[in-house]
Short mmCIF file of C-alpha atoms in Angstrom, two decimals:
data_model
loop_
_atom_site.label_atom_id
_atom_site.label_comp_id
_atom_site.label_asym_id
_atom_site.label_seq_id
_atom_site.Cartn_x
_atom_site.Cartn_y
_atom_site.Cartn_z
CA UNK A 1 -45.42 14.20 -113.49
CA UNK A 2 -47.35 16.49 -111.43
CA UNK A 3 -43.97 18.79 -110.70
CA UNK A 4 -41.81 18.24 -113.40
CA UNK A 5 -39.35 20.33 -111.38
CA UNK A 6 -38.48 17.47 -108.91
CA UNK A 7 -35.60 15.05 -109.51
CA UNK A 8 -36.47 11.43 -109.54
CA UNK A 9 -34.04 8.52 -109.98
CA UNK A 10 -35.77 6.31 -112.07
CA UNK A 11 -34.96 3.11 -114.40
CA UNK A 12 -36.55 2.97 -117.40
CA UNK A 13 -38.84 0.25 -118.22
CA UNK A 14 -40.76 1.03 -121.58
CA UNK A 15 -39.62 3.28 -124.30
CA UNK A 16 -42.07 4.64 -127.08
CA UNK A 17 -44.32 2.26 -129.06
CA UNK A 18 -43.49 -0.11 -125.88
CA UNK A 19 -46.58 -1.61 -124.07
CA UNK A 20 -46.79 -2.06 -120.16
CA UNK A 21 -48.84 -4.03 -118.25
CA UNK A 22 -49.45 -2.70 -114.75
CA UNK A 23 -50.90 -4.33 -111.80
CA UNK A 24 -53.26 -1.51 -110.19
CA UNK A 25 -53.15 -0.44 -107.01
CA UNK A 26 -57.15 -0.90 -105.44
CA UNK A 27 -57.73 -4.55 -107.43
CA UNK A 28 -55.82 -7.58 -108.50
CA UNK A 29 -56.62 -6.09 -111.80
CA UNK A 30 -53.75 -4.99 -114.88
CA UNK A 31 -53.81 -2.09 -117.16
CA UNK A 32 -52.01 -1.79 -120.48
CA UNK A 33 -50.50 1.45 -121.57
CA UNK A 34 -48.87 1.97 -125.00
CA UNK A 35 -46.36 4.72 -124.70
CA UNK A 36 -46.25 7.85 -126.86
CA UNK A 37 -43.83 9.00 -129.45
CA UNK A 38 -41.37 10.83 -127.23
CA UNK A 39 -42.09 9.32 -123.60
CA UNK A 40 -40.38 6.66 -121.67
CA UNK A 41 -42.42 4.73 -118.57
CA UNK A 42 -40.04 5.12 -115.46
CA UNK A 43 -40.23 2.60 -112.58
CA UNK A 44 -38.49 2.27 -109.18
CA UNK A 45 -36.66 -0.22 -107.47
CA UNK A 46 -38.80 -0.63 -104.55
CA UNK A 47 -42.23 -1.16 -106.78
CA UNK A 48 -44.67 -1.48 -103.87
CA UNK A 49 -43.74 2.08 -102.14
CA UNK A 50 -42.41 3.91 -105.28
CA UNK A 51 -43.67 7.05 -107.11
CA UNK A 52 -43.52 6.71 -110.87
CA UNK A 53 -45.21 6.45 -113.97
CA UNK A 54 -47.46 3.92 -112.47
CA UNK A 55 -48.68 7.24 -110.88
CA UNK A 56 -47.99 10.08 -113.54
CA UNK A 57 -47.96 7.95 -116.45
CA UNK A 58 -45.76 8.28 -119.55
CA UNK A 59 -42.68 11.26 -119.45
CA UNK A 60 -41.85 12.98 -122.26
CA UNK A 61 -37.98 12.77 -123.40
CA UNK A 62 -37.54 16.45 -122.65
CA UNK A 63 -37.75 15.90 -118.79
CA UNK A 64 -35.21 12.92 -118.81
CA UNK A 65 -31.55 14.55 -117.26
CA UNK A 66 -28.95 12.16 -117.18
CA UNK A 67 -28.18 8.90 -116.83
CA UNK A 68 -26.96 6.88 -113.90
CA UNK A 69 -23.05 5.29 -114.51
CA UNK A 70 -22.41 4.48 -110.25
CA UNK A 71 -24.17 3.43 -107.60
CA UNK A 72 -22.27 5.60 -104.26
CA UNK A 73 -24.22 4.73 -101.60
CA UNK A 74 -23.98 2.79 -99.26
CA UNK A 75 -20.38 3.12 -99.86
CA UNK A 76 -19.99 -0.35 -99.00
CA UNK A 77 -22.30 -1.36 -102.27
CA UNK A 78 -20.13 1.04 -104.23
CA UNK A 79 -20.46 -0.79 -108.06
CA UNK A 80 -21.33 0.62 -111.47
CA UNK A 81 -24.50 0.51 -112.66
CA UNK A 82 -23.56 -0.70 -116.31
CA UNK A 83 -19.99 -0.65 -116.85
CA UNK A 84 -20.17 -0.35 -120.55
CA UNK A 85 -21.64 3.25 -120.77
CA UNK A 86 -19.04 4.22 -118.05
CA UNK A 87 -16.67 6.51 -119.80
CA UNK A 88 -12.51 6.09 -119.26
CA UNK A 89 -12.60 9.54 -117.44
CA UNK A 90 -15.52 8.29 -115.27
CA UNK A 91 -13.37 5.09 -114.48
CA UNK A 92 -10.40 6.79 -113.42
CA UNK A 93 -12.10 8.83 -111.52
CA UNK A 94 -14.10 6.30 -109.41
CA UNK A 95 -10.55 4.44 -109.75
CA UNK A 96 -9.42 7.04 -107.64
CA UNK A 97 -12.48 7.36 -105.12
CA UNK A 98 -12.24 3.77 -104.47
CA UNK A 99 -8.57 3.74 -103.53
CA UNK A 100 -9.43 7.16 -101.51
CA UNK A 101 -12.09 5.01 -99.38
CA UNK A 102 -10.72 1.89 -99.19
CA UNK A 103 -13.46 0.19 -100.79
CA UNK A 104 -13.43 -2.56 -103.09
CA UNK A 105 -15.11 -3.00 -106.25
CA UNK A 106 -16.92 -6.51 -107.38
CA UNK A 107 -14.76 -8.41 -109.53
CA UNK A 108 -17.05 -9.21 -112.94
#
């Protein structure tokens, strides 16, 4: 990354010894990257008008902060991102949101 002080919110697409193929951006041309020992290849959501690794290539482990357990916003798309890594503290707690705002969570 060319700040590694800014916080992205990234998924992760390629882990190390992974190979990518990326479309590039001036051609209908791909490029193939093998990640490095210790780097992950992050992606957005919106992949036409998204800053990531198809920009700043590979990022080391040591820059990677967290992981995402709930989506929040809109409130009205409130869901968990992958309910098996959601903790029972993390549960109750959203338990507790959701009843707070009146939302409802997806059934599944």
């Amino acid at each position: 990354m060319s700040d590694p002080r800014r916080t992205v919110c990234k998924r992760i697409i390629a882990q190390e010894g992974d190979t990518v193929c990326v479309r590039t951006q001036l051609s209908s041309g791909v490029e193939f990257h093998k990640i490095p020992k210790g780097h992950v290849w992050l992606e957005g959501d919106n992949k036409y008008d998204s800053h990531d690794s198809r920009f700043y290539g590979p990022v080391p482990y040591a820059l990677l902060q967290g992981r995402v357990l709930m989506r929040i916003w809109p409130i009205n798309q409130l869901k968990w991102v992958e309910k098996e890594v959601a903790p029972q503290a993390f549960r109750e707690i959203a338990a507790r949101l959701l009843r707070l705002i009146g939302a409802r969570t997806n059934a599944g």
